Coordinates of C-alpha atoms in Angstrom, one line a residue:
Chain A
M1 CA 0.0 0.0 0.0
I2 CA 3.0 2.3 0.5
T3 CA 3.6 2.5 -3.2
F4 CA 0.4 4.4 -3.8
T5 CA 1.0 8.1 -4.1
S6 CA -0.8 11.0 -5.7
F7 CA 0.3 12.6 -8.9
P8 CA 1.8 16.0 -9.2
L9 CA -1.2 17.0 -11.1
P10 CA -2.2 20.4 -12.6
S11 CA -4.8 21.3 -10.0
E12 CA -8.3 21.4 -11.4
D13 CA -11.7 22.2 -10.1
A14 CA -12.2 18.5 -9.6
F15 CA -9.6 18.5 -6.9
N16 CA -11.2 21.2 -4.8
G17 CA -11.2 20.5 -1.1
T18 CA -8.6 17.8 -1.3
R19 CA -5.1 18.3 -0.2
Q20 CA -2.3 18.3 -2.8
H21 CA 1.1 17.3 -1.8
H22 CA 4.3 17.1 -3.7
P23 CA 4.9 13.3 -4.2
D24 CA 7.8 13.1 -1.8
V25 CA 5.9 14.9 0.9
A26 CA 2.9 12.6 0.3
E27 CA 5.0 9.5 0.7
E28 CA 6.4 10.7 3.9
I29 CA 3.0 11.5 5.3
M30 CA 1.6 8.1 4.4
I31 CA 4.4 6.3 6.2
D32 CA 3.9 8.6 9.2
L33 CA 0.2 8.4 9.5
D34 CA -0.9 5.0 8.7
D35 CA -4.4 5.3 9.9
E36 CA -4.9 8.6 8.1
Q37 CA -4.5 6.7 4.9
D38 CA -8.0 5.4 4.8
Q39 CA -9.5 8.7 5.0
W40 CA -7.0 10.1 2.6
E41 CA -7.9 7.4 0.1
A42 CA -11.6 7.9 0.4
G43 CA -11.2 11.6 0.4
G44 CA -11.4 11.8 -3.4
S45 CA -7.9 12.5 -4.6
K46 CA -7.4 8.9 -5.7
L47 CA -10.8 8.5 -7.3
T48 CA -11.3 9.2 -11.0
Y49 CA -13.9 9.0 -13.7
P50 CA -13.8 8.5 -17.5
G51 CA -12.3 11.4 -19.4
E52 CA -10.2 12.8 -16.6
A53 CA -6.6 13.6 -17.6
L54 CA -4.3 11.9 -15.1
T55 CA -0.8 12.8 -16.2
S56 CA 1.5 13.3 -19.1
S57 CA 2.1 10.3 -21.3
Q58 CA 5.8 11.2 -21.7
A59 CA 6.6 10.8 -18.1
Y60 CA 4.3 7.9 -17.3
M61 CA 3.2 4.6 -18.9
R62 CA -0.4 3.9 -19.3
G63 CA -1.9 0.7 -17.7
H64 CA -5.4 -0.8 -17.6
G65 CA -8.3 1.6 -17.4
T66 CA -6.5 4.4 -19.2
Y67 CA -5.8 5.6 -22.7
V68 CA -3.5 8.1 -24.3
D69 CA -4.8 11.1 -26.3
N70 CA -2.9 14.2 -27.1
E71 CA 0.1 13.2 -25.0
E72 CA -2.0 12.8 -21.9
V73 CA -2.9 9.7 -20.0
I74 CA -6.7 9.7 -19.5
A75 CA -8.8 7.5 -17.3
S76 CA -11.5 5.4 -19.1
V77 CA -13.2 3.9 -16.1
A78 CA -14.5 5.2 -12.8
G79 CA -12.4 3.8 -9.9
T80 CA -9.2 4.3 -7.9
I81 CA -5.9 5.4 -9.4
E82 CA -3.0 3.1 -8.7
R83 CA 0.6 3.8 -9.5
V84 CA 3.6 1.5 -9.5
N85 CA 6.7 3.4 -10.4
K86 CA 5.9 4.8 -13.8
L87 CA 2.9 2.7 -14.6
V88 CA -0.4 4.3 -14.1
T89 CA -3.5 2.1 -13.9
V90 CA -7.1 2.8 -12.9
R91 CA -8.9 -0.1 -11.2
A92 CA -12.7 0.0 -11.9
I93 CA -14.7 -0.3 -8.8
R94 CA -17.3 -2.6 -10.3
T95 CA -16.4 -4.8 -13.3
R96 CA -16.5 -8.3 -14.6
Y97 CA -13.8 -10.8 -13.4
N98 CA -10.4 -10.4 -15.0
P99 CA -8.8 -13.8 -14.9
E100 CA -5.2 -14.5 -14.0
V101 CA -3.3 -17.8 -14.3
G102 CA -3.6 -19.9 -11.2
D103 CA -6.9 -18.3 -10.0
L104 CA -9.5 -20.5 -8.4
V105 CA -12.9 -20.1 -10.0
V106 CA -16.3 -21.5 -9.7
G107 CA -18.3 -21.8 -12.9
R108 CA -21.3 -23.3 -14.6
I109 CA -21.3 -25.4 -17.8
T110 CA -23.2 -23.6 -20.6
E111 CA -22.4 -25.8 -23.5
V112 CA -20.9 -29.1 -24.5
Q113 CA -18.7 -29.0 -27.6
P114 CA -16.4 -31.5 -29.3
R115 CA -13.7 -32.3 -26.8
R116 CA -14.4 -29.3 -24.6
W117 CA -17.0 -27.7 -22.4
K118 CA -17.9 -24.0 -22.3
V119 CA -18.1 -22.6 -18.8
D120 CA -19.7 -19.4 -17.6
A121 CA -17.3 -17.9 -15.0
N122 CA -18.5 -14.3 -14.8
S123 CA -15.8 -13.2 -17.1
R124 CA -16.1 -11.3 -20.4
Q125 CA -16.1 -14.5 -22.4
D126 CA -17.1 -18.1 -21.5
A127 CA -14.1 -20.1 -20.3
V128 CA -13.1 -23.4 -21.9
L129 CA -12.6 -26.6 -20.1
M130 CA -10.8 -29.1 -22.4
L131 CA -11.6 -32.8 -22.1
S132 CA -7.8 -33.3 -21.7
S133 CA -7.7 -31.1 -18.6
V134 CA -10.1 -33.0 -16.4
N135 CA -9.5 -36.2 -14.4
L136 CA -11.2 -39.1 -15.9
P137 CA -12.3 -42.3 -14.1
G138 CA -9.9 -45.2 -14.1
G139 CA -6.6 -43.7 -13.1
V140 CA -5.5 -40.1 -12.9
Q141 CA -3.0 -40.4 -15.8
R142 CA -4.5 -42.2 -18.7
R143 CA -5.0 -41.5 -22.4
K144 CA -8.3 -40.0 -23.6
L145 CA -10.2 -42.4 -25.7
E146 CA -12.9 -41.9 -28.3
S147 CA -15.4 -43.4 -25.9
D148 CA -14.6 -40.6 -23.4
E149 CA -15.5 -38.0 -26.1
L150 CA -18.8 -39.7 -26.8
Q151 CA -19.8 -39.7 -23.1
M152 CA -18.7 -36.2 -22.1
R153 CA -22.2 -35.5 -20.7
T154 CA -21.7 -38.2 -18.1
F155 CA -18.9 -36.1 -16.6
F156 CA -20.3 -32.6 -17.0
E157 CA -23.7 -31.6 -18.3
E158 CA -25.2 -28.2 -19.2
G159 CA -26.0 -26.4 -15.9
D160 CA -23.5 -28.3 -13.7
L161 CA -21.4 -26.3 -11.3
L162 CA -17.7 -26.9 -11.0
V163 CA -14.6 -25.6 -9.3
A164 CA -11.5 -25.2 -11.4
E165 CA -8.3 -23.4 -11.8
V166 CA -7.3 -21.0 -14.6
Q167 CA -4.6 -22.8 -16.6
A168 CA -3.8 -20.6 -19.6
F169 CA -5.3 -18.1 -22.0
F170 CA -6.2 -18.4 -25.6
S171 CA -5.1 -15.7 -28.1
D172 CA -8.4 -13.9 -27.9
G173 CA -8.2 -13.6 -24.1
A174 CA -10.6 -16.5 -23.3
M175 CA -9.4 -18.5 -20.4
S176 CA -8.7 -22.3 -20.3
L177 CA -9.5 -24.1 -17.1
H178 CA -8.4 -27.4 -15.6
T179 CA -9.7 -29.6 -12.8
R180 CA -6.6 -31.9 -12.6
S181 CA -6.6 -32.0 -8.8
L182 CA -8.6 -33.9 -6.3
K183 CA -9.8 -30.6 -4.8
Y184 CA -11.4 -29.6 -8.1
G185 CA -14.4 -31.0 -9.9
K186 CA -18.2 -31.0 -9.8
L187 CA -20.0 -29.3 -7.0
R188 CA -22.9 -30.7 -5.0
N189 CA -24.5 -30.6 -1.5
G190 CA -24.8 -26.8 -1.4
Q191 CA -25.8 -23.6 -3.0
L192 CA -24.2 -20.7 -5.1
V193 CA -24.0 -17.0 -4.2
T194 CA -22.9 -14.4 -6.6
I195 CA -21.1 -11.2 -5.4
P196 CA -19.0 -8.6 -7.2
P197 CA -15.6 -10.1 -7.9
I198 CA -13.7 -7.2 -6.4
L199 CA -15.0 -8.3 -2.9
V200 CA -13.1 -11.6 -3.1
R201 CA -9.5 -11.0 -2.1
R202 CA -6.7 -13.4 -2.9
L203 CA -6.2 -15.7 0.1
K204 CA -3.8 -18.4 1.1
S205 CA -6.6 -20.9 0.6
H206 CA -9.9 -20.4 -1.0
F207 CA -11.3 -23.6 0.5
I208 CA -12.7 -22.6 3.9
A209 CA -14.2 -24.9 6.4
L210 CA -16.3 -23.0 9.0
P211 CA -16.8 -24.7 12.4
C212 CA -20.5 -24.6 11.9
G213 CA -20.3 -27.6 9.5
V214 CA -20.2 -25.5 6.4
D215 CA -17.6 -25.5 3.6
L216 CA -17.0 -22.5 1.5
I217 CA -15.3 -22.2 -1.9
L218 CA -14.5 -18.5 -2.6
G219 CA -14.1 -18.3 -6.4
L220 CA -12.1 -15.3 -7.4
N221 CA -14.7 -14.6 -10.1
G222 CA -17.3 -13.7 -7.4
Y223 CA -19.1 -17.1 -7.5
I224 CA -19.1 -18.6 -4.0
W225 CA -20.1 -22.1 -3.2
V226 CA -21.6 -22.8 0.2
S227 CA -22.0 -26.5 1.0
K228 CA -22.1 -29.2 3.6
H229 CA -18.8 -30.0 5.3
V230 CA -17.0 -33.1 3.9
K231 CA -14.6 -34.8 6.3
E232 CA -11.0 -35.0 5.1
S233 CA -11.0 -38.7 5.4
E234 CA -14.2 -39.1 3.4
Q235 CA -13.1 -36.8 0.6
E236 CA -13.4 -38.6 -2.7
G237 CA -10.3 -39.8 -4.5
E238 CA -7.0 -40.0 -2.7
E239 CA -5.9 -43.5 -3.7
G240 CA -9.0 -44.9 -5.2
F241 CA -10.2 -41.8 -7.1
D242 CA -13.9 -42.9 -7.1
A243 CA -15.2 -41.5 -10.4
E244 CA -18.7 -42.4 -9.5
A245 CA -18.6 -40.1 -6.5
V246 CA -16.6 -37.3 -8.3
Y247 CA -19.0 -37.0 -11.2
S248 CA -22.2 -37.9 -9.2
N249 CA -25.3 -35.7 -9.6
Q250 CA -26.8 -37.0 -6.4
N251 CA -26.8 -34.9 -3.3
D252 CA -25.9 -36.6 0.1
T253 CA -28.5 -36.4 2.8
I254 CA -28.2 -33.1 4.5
D255 CA -29.7 -32.8 8.0
E256 CA -31.9 -29.9 9.1
S257 CA -29.3 -28.0 11.1
T258 CA -26.7 -28.1 8.3
R259 CA -29.3 -26.8 5.9
A260 CA -30.1 -23.9 8.2
A261 CA -26.4 -23.2 8.6
I262 CA -25.8 -23.2 4.9
S263 CA -28.7 -20.7 4.3
R264 CA -27.5 -18.6 7.2
V265 CA -24.0 -18.3 5.7
T266 CA -25.4 -17.6 2.3
N267 CA -27.5 -14.8 3.6
I268 CA -24.6 -13.3 5.5
I269 CA -22.6 -13.2 2.3
R270 CA -25.5 -11.5 0.5
V271 CA -25.8 -8.9 3.2
L272 CA -22.0 -8.2 3.3
A273 CA -22.0 -7.9 -0.5
S274 CA -24.9 -5.5 -0.6
H275 CA -22.9 -3.3 1.8
F276 CA -19.8 -3.8 -0.4
V277 CA -17.7 -5.3 2.4
P278 CA -14.9 -7.6 1.2
L279 CA -15.1 -11.2 2.4
T280 CA -12.6 -12.8 4.7
D281 CA -13.0 -16.0 6.7
T282 CA -12.6 -14.2 10.1
L283 CA -15.3 -11.7 9.1
L284 CA -17.7 -14.5 8.1
L285 CA -17.0 -16.3 11.4
E286 CA -17.7 -13.1 13.4
A287 CA -20.8 -12.5 11.5
Y288 CA -22.0 -16.1 12.0
E289 CA -21.5 -15.9 15.7
W290 CA -23.3 -12.6 15.9
T291 CA -26.3 -13.9 14.0
V292 CA -26.5 -17.0 16.2
D293 CA -26.4 -14.7 19.3
Q294 CA -29.3 -12.7 17.9
E295 CA -31.5 -15.8 17.8
G296 CA -33.1 -14.8 14.5
G297 CA -33.8 -17.2 11.7
A298 CA -31.6 -17.1 8.5
K299 CA -34.3 -15.2 6.6
D300 CA -34.4 -12.3 9.1
L301 CA -30.9 -11.3 8.0
L302 CA -32.2 -10.1 4.7
Q303 CA -34.3 -7.5 6.5
E304 CA -32.6 -4.1 6.0
D305 CA -32.3 -3.1 9.7
V306 CA -30.8 -6.5 10.7
G307 CA -28.4 -6.4 7.9
D308 CA -27.3 -2.9 8.7
A309 CA -26.8 -3.8 12.4
L310 CA -24.8 -6.9 11.4
V311 CA -22.4 -4.9 9.2
A312 CA -22.1 -2.1 11.7
T313 CA -21.2 -4.6 14.5
I314 CA -18.6 -6.7 12.6
T315 CA -16.9 -3.8 10.9
S316 CA -16.4 -2.0 14.2
R317 CA -15.2 -5.1 15.9
L318 CA -12.3 -5.8 13.6
Chain B
M1 CA -53.8 32.2 -29.2
A2 CA -55.9 32.3 -26.1
S3 CA -56.5 28.6 -26.0
R4 CA -52.9 27.7 -26.4
V5 CA -50.3 27.7 -23.7
E6 CA -47.7 30.4 -24.2
I7 CA -44.3 28.9 -24.8
L8 CA -42.4 32.0 -23.6
N9 CA -44.4 34.8 -21.8
Q10 CA -43.7 38.5 -21.7
G11 CA -41.6 38.2 -18.5
G12 CA -39.3 35.6 -20.2
F13 CA -40.7 32.6 -18.3
R14 CA -41.7 29.3 -19.9
S15 CA -44.9 27.3 -19.2
D16 CA -43.3 25.5 -16.2
G17 CA -41.7 28.7 -14.7
R18 CA -38.2 28.2 -16.1
R19 CA -36.1 30.8 -17.9
Q20 CA -35.0 30.3 -21.4
Y21 CA -31.7 28.6 -20.7
E22 CA -32.7 26.9 -17.5
L23 CA -32.4 23.1 -17.3
R24 CA -34.9 20.9 -15.5
D25 CA -34.0 19.3 -12.2
M26 CA -31.8 16.2 -12.8
S27 CA -31.8 13.2 -10.5
I28 CA -29.4 10.2 -10.7
D29 CA -29.6 6.9 -8.9
L30 CA -26.7 4.5 -9.4
S31 CA -27.6 1.7 -7.0
P32 CA -27.4 -1.8 -8.4
Q33 CA -30.5 -3.4 -10.0
G34 CA -30.9 -7.2 -9.9
T35 CA -28.2 -9.1 -11.7
A36 CA -27.2 -6.2 -14.1
D37 CA -23.5 -5.4 -14.2
G38 CA -24.3 -1.7 -14.2
A39 CA -27.5 0.3 -13.8
A40 CA -28.7 3.9 -13.7
V41 CA -32.0 5.6 -13.2
V42 CA -31.9 9.1 -14.5
A43 CA -34.7 11.7 -14.5
H44 CA -34.8 15.1 -16.2
G45 CA -37.8 16.7 -14.7
L46 CA -40.7 14.3 -15.3
T47 CA -38.9 12.2 -17.9
Q48 CA -37.5 9.1 -16.2
V49 CA -35.4 6.3 -17.8
M50 CA -33.9 3.2 -16.3
V51 CA -30.9 1.5 -18.0
S52 CA -29.4 -1.8 -17.2
V53 CA -26.1 -2.9 -18.8
F54 CA -25.0 -6.5 -19.0
G55 CA -21.5 -7.4 -20.1
P56 CA -19.1 -7.5 -21.7
R57 CA -20.2 -11.2 -22.0
E58 CA -20.2 -14.1 -24.4
A59 CA -22.4 -13.3 -27.4
K60 CA -25.5 -15.5 -27.3
M61 CA -25.7 -15.6 -31.1
R62 CA -22.7 -16.7 -33.0
S63 CA -23.6 -14.6 -36.0
Q64 CA -23.4 -11.4 -33.9
T65 CA -19.8 -11.9 -32.8
I66 CA -17.2 -9.5 -34.3
H67 CA -13.7 -11.0 -34.1
D68 CA -11.8 -7.8 -33.2
R69 CA -14.2 -5.9 -31.0
A70 CA -17.3 -6.1 -28.9
N71 CA -20.8 -5.9 -30.3
I72 CA -23.1 -3.4 -28.7
N73 CA -26.8 -4.4 -28.5
V74 CA -29.4 -1.8 -27.5
E75 CA -33.0 -2.7 -26.6
L76 CA -35.5 0.0 -25.9
N77 CA -38.8 -0.5 -24.2
I78 CA -41.4 2.2 -23.6
A79 CA -43.7 1.4 -20.7
A80 CA -47.4 1.7 -21.7
F81 CA -48.0 3.9 -18.6
S82 CA -45.2 6.4 -19.4
T83 CA -47.4 8.9 -21.4
G84 CA -50.6 10.7 -20.8
E85 CA -52.7 8.5 -23.0
R86 CA -52.0 4.9 -22.2
R87 CA -50.8 3.1 -25.3
K88 CA -48.9 0.0 -25.8
R89 CA -46.2 0.0 -28.4
S90 CA -44.9 -3.3 -29.8
R91 CA -41.2 -4.0 -29.7
G92 CA -41.1 -3.9 -33.4
D93 CA -42.4 -0.3 -33.6
K94 CA -40.3 1.6 -36.1
R95 CA -39.8 4.6 -33.8
I96 CA -38.5 2.5 -31.0
L97 CA -36.2 0.6 -33.3
E98 CA -34.9 3.9 -34.7
M99 CA -34.2 5.3 -31.3
A100 CA -32.4 2.1 -30.2
A101 CA -30.2 2.4 -33.3
T102 CA -29.5 6.1 -32.5
I103 CA -28.4 5.2 -29.0
K104 CA -26.2 2.4 -30.4
S105 CA -24.5 4.6 -32.9
T106 CA -24.0 7.4 -30.3
F107 CA -22.1 5.0 -28.1
E108 CA -20.1 2.9 -30.6
P109 CA -17.4 5.5 -31.0
V110 CA -17.2 6.2 -27.3
V111 CA -17.0 2.7 -25.8
Q112 CA -13.6 1.1 -26.2
T113 CA -15.0 -2.0 -27.9
N114 CA -11.6 -3.1 -29.2
L115 CA -10.6 -4.2 -25.7
Y116 CA -13.3 -6.9 -25.7
P117 CA -13.1 -9.0 -28.9
R118 CA -15.9 -11.5 -29.6
C119 CA -17.9 -10.1 -26.7
Q120 CA -21.3 -8.5 -26.5
I121 CA -22.5 -5.6 -24.4
D122 CA -26.2 -5.5 -23.8
I123 CA -27.9 -2.2 -23.0
Y124 CA -31.5 -2.4 -21.9
V125 CA -33.3 0.9 -21.8
Q126 CA -36.6 1.1 -20.0
V127 CA -38.6 4.3 -20.3
L128 CA -40.7 4.9 -17.2
Q129 CA -42.1 8.4 -17.6
Q130 CA -42.1 10.7 -20.6
D131 CA -42.3 14.5 -20.6
G132 CA -40.0 15.6 -23.5
G133 CA -36.3 15.1 -24.0
L134 CA -36.6 11.4 -24.1
L135 CA -33.5 10.8 -26.2
Q136 CA -31.4 13.1 -24.0
T137 CA -32.4 11.2 -20.9
C138 CA -31.8 7.8 -22.6
V139 CA -28.3 8.9 -23.6
N140 CA -27.4 10.3 -20.2
A141 CA -28.7 7.3 -18.4
T142 CA -26.8 4.9 -20.7
T143 CA -23.6 6.8 -20.1
L144 CA -24.0 6.4 -16.4
A145 CA -25.0 2.7 -16.5
L146 CA -21.9 1.9 -18.7
I147 CA -19.6 3.7 -16.2
N148 CA -21.3 1.9 -13.4
A149 CA -20.6 -1.4 -15.1
G150 CA -16.9 -0.6 -15.4
I151 CA -16.9 -0.5 -19.1
P152 CA -14.1 1.7 -20.5
L153 CA -15.3 4.9 -22.2
L154 CA -13.3 7.6 -23.9
D155 CA -15.4 10.2 -22.1
F156 CA -18.9 10.9 -20.7
V157 CA -21.6 11.5 -23.3
C158 CA -23.9 14.3 -22.3
A159 CA -27.0 15.1 -24.2
V160 CA -29.3 18.1 -24.1
T161 CA -32.3 19.2 -26.3
G162 CA -32.5 22.7 -27.6
G163 CA -35.3 24.4 -29.4
V164 CA -36.3 27.8 -30.8
H165 CA -39.4 29.8 -30.2
S166 CA -39.7 32.5 -32.9
T167 CA -36.2 33.9 -32.4
S168 CA -35.4 33.0 -28.8
P169 CA -33.6 29.7 -28.1
L170 CA -34.8 27.4 -25.3
L171 CA -33.0 24.5 -23.6
D172 CA -34.3 21.1 -22.2
L173 CA -37.8 21.1 -23.6
T174 CA -40.8 19.6 -22.0
L175 CA -43.3 17.6 -24.0
L176 CA -45.6 20.6 -24.4
E177 CA -42.8 22.7 -25.9
E178 CA -41.5 19.8 -28.0
N179 CA -44.9 19.5 -29.7
D180 CA -45.0 23.1 -30.6
I181 CA -41.5 24.3 -31.6
P182 CA -38.6 22.9 -33.7
H183 CA -36.0 21.2 -31.6
V184 CA -32.6 19.4 -31.9
T185 CA -30.9 16.9 -29.6
V186 CA -27.1 17.2 -29.2
A187 CA -24.8 14.8 -27.4
V188 CA -21.2 16.0 -26.7
M189 CA -18.1 14.5 -25.1
P190 CA -17.2 17.4 -22.8
K191 CA -13.4 16.8 -22.6
T192 CA -12.7 17.2 -26.3
A193 CA -16.0 18.9 -27.1
K194 CA -16.6 16.3 -29.8
V195 CA -20.1 15.8 -30.8
T196 CA -21.4 12.2 -31.1
L197 CA -25.0 12.8 -31.9
V198 CA -27.1 15.5 -33.5
T199 CA -30.7 14.7 -34.4
M200 CA -33.7 16.5 -35.5
E201 CA -37.2 15.4 -36.3
T202 CA -38.7 18.8 -37.0
R203 CA -37.7 21.5 -39.5
L204 CA -35.5 24.2 -38.1
H205 CA -34.4 27.3 -39.9
V206 CA -30.8 27.1 -41.0
D207 CA -29.9 30.5 -39.5
R208 CA -31.1 29.4 -36.1
F209 CA -29.3 26.1 -36.1
E210 CA -25.8 27.2 -35.2
E211 CA -26.9 29.2 -32.2
I212 CA -29.0 26.4 -30.7
F213 CA -26.3 23.8 -31.5
R214 CA -23.7 25.9 -29.6
L215 CA -26.1 26.5 -26.7
A216 CA -26.9 22.8 -26.4
A217 CA -23.3 21.8 -26.5
D218 CA -22.5 24.3 -23.7
A219 CA -25.4 23.0 -21.7
G220 CA -23.9 19.5 -22.1
K221 CA -21.0 20.7 -19.8
V222 CA -23.5 21.6 -17.1
V223 CA -25.1 18.1 -17.3
H224 CA -21.5 16.7 -17.3
A225 CA -20.8 18.3 -13.9
E226 CA -23.9 16.8 -12.5
M227 CA -23.2 13.3 -13.8
K228 CA -19.5 13.6 -12.7
S229 CA -20.4 14.4 -9.1
A230 CA -22.9 11.5 -9.0
V231 CA -20.2 9.1 -10.3
R232 CA -17.7 10.4 -7.8
A233 CA -20.1 10.1 -4.9
R234 CA -20.9 6.5 -5.9
T235 CA -17.3 5.5 -6.3
G236 CA -16.4 7.2 -3.0
T237 CA -19.1 5.3 -1.2
L238 CA -18.0 2.0 -2.5
V239 CA -14.3 2.6 -1.8
A240 CA -15.1 3.7 1.7
A241 CA -17.3 0.6 2.3
M242 CA -14.5 -1.6 1.1
G243 CA -12.0 0.1 3.3
A244 CA -14.1 -0.3 6.4
G245 CA -14.1 -4.0 6.3
P246 CA -10.9 -5.9 6.5
R247 CA -8.4 -3.2 7.3
A248 CA -7.9 -2.9 11.0
G249 CA -7.6 0.8 11.6
A250 CA -8.7 3.7 13.7
G251 CA -12.3 3.6 15.0
E252 CA -13.1 7.1 13.6
T253 CA -12.7 6.2 9.9
E254 CA -14.8 3.1 10.4
K255 CA -17.7 5.0 11.9
D256 CA -17.5 7.3 9.0
G257 CA -17.7 4.4 6.5
D258 CA -20.7 2.9 8.2
G259 CA -22.6 6.1 8.0
R260 CA -22.2 6.2 4.3
M261 CA -23.0 2.5 3.8
N262 CA -26.3 2.8 5.5
E263 CA -27.4 5.1 2.7
Y264 CA -27.6 2.0 0.5

């Protein structure tokens, strides 16, 4: 965060009411006053909108969210200005998911094509899942046969949800996924919540097991899978790699209390997203405990006053 | 003349009490609508339009994909209850199709479509109330919805209608004025003062055109300031809300953030 500084801009009317510092001065201040940074960021000097001239194109390089016209770097989206050395980028506050290699995503099959599936992953184009990048029954490493091509729908069908990793990009920018790990594959025993992708931060692990018997998969594309907890020892695969279980469409029996916990977690995520609060596992846990203390049902959370109270409590606690 | 409403009276006031160059009250709501990537509800006086933007996303029809840029698809729907006399227009209505095509051609040079090859950007325009200046409201609402969806634009597009009553020019006409006097809608990009749309459905004297055109282009800058502050406020709110969550900081800033969040 230390790298973000303001630009030595020609002062314009848009900057009225915000403090302008020489870059060196600004840096010093940010190191000094760490907690003033928040206010400083929200204060407006780092926000921009389409068509605002940011800096000269001779001194700086343009990054995403900007374009060059008349030797000026100009913002093309509304969001926050970020600067790394001489590279200026504008990060849009709300946008579709921008994939990067290695990201964990949750997606939904939209189409079955020859030797590949098309997957909706909240990105600008549908992702591609090649038949060669999924684990097939009968050994993790084996050749793809013609018979596999003919029975692709027994693995994934239109509408199935899956968790996968971004493997590579095609020349037109579409992403290629893979599920070649025992952690990845078809999803069942739960429900999906969709939130703006910017609210999912990169974490050490995107598989979270909450102590209330609920597993979470935080897809970086803003799709979140909330499901019943599966014990480590009972996880499919390991030595045997039970294809039946991995590609099964049948839900396990889920008892009443787990169902309630799943819907409670789902509603917490919805409330946090509607208040634009980024998700973390500690935040979710705090929120879950708070809602249990309040003794309301899961559906009460969606009432506006309860939601506001929840967000007010947990953001002040952290 | 007794039965007709005076467009501009002796004192220089119009039928709704405005002066010649006065614009109507503009209200902007940028809160999210359903599953749309970006949405905006914009009202100029009594004319109200809601726009939802979806995309950039995979084109549903293969034939519509363009290999080197995104395809913009505009659909316009005029609610039956939006006018004085209740009347249902079919979606295939020529006027509606023409207006959708106008909006599309206005935004094609402004949206950076070349960044999203083989994608589609869907713009759904829903007219809720009509009281003149329909096209200007649609254009302004579409600009804001696109910005809200994080779609890169070269600049804002700000539209204003201008008209002329005998020799005196008027701005931002109501339905009453639009029915009576010749008018022209102008959309400008305020930064470069480039014009992306000029359209006229009535006959306007060629000597009057330049004056009105310049006035409308200038008025676009006023609309721009209004739209800019709305976008700024919205972005500021969201950034503040995001900062309030995970970052362990001073209590003061957090309280501040909460107050703003509760507005939504």
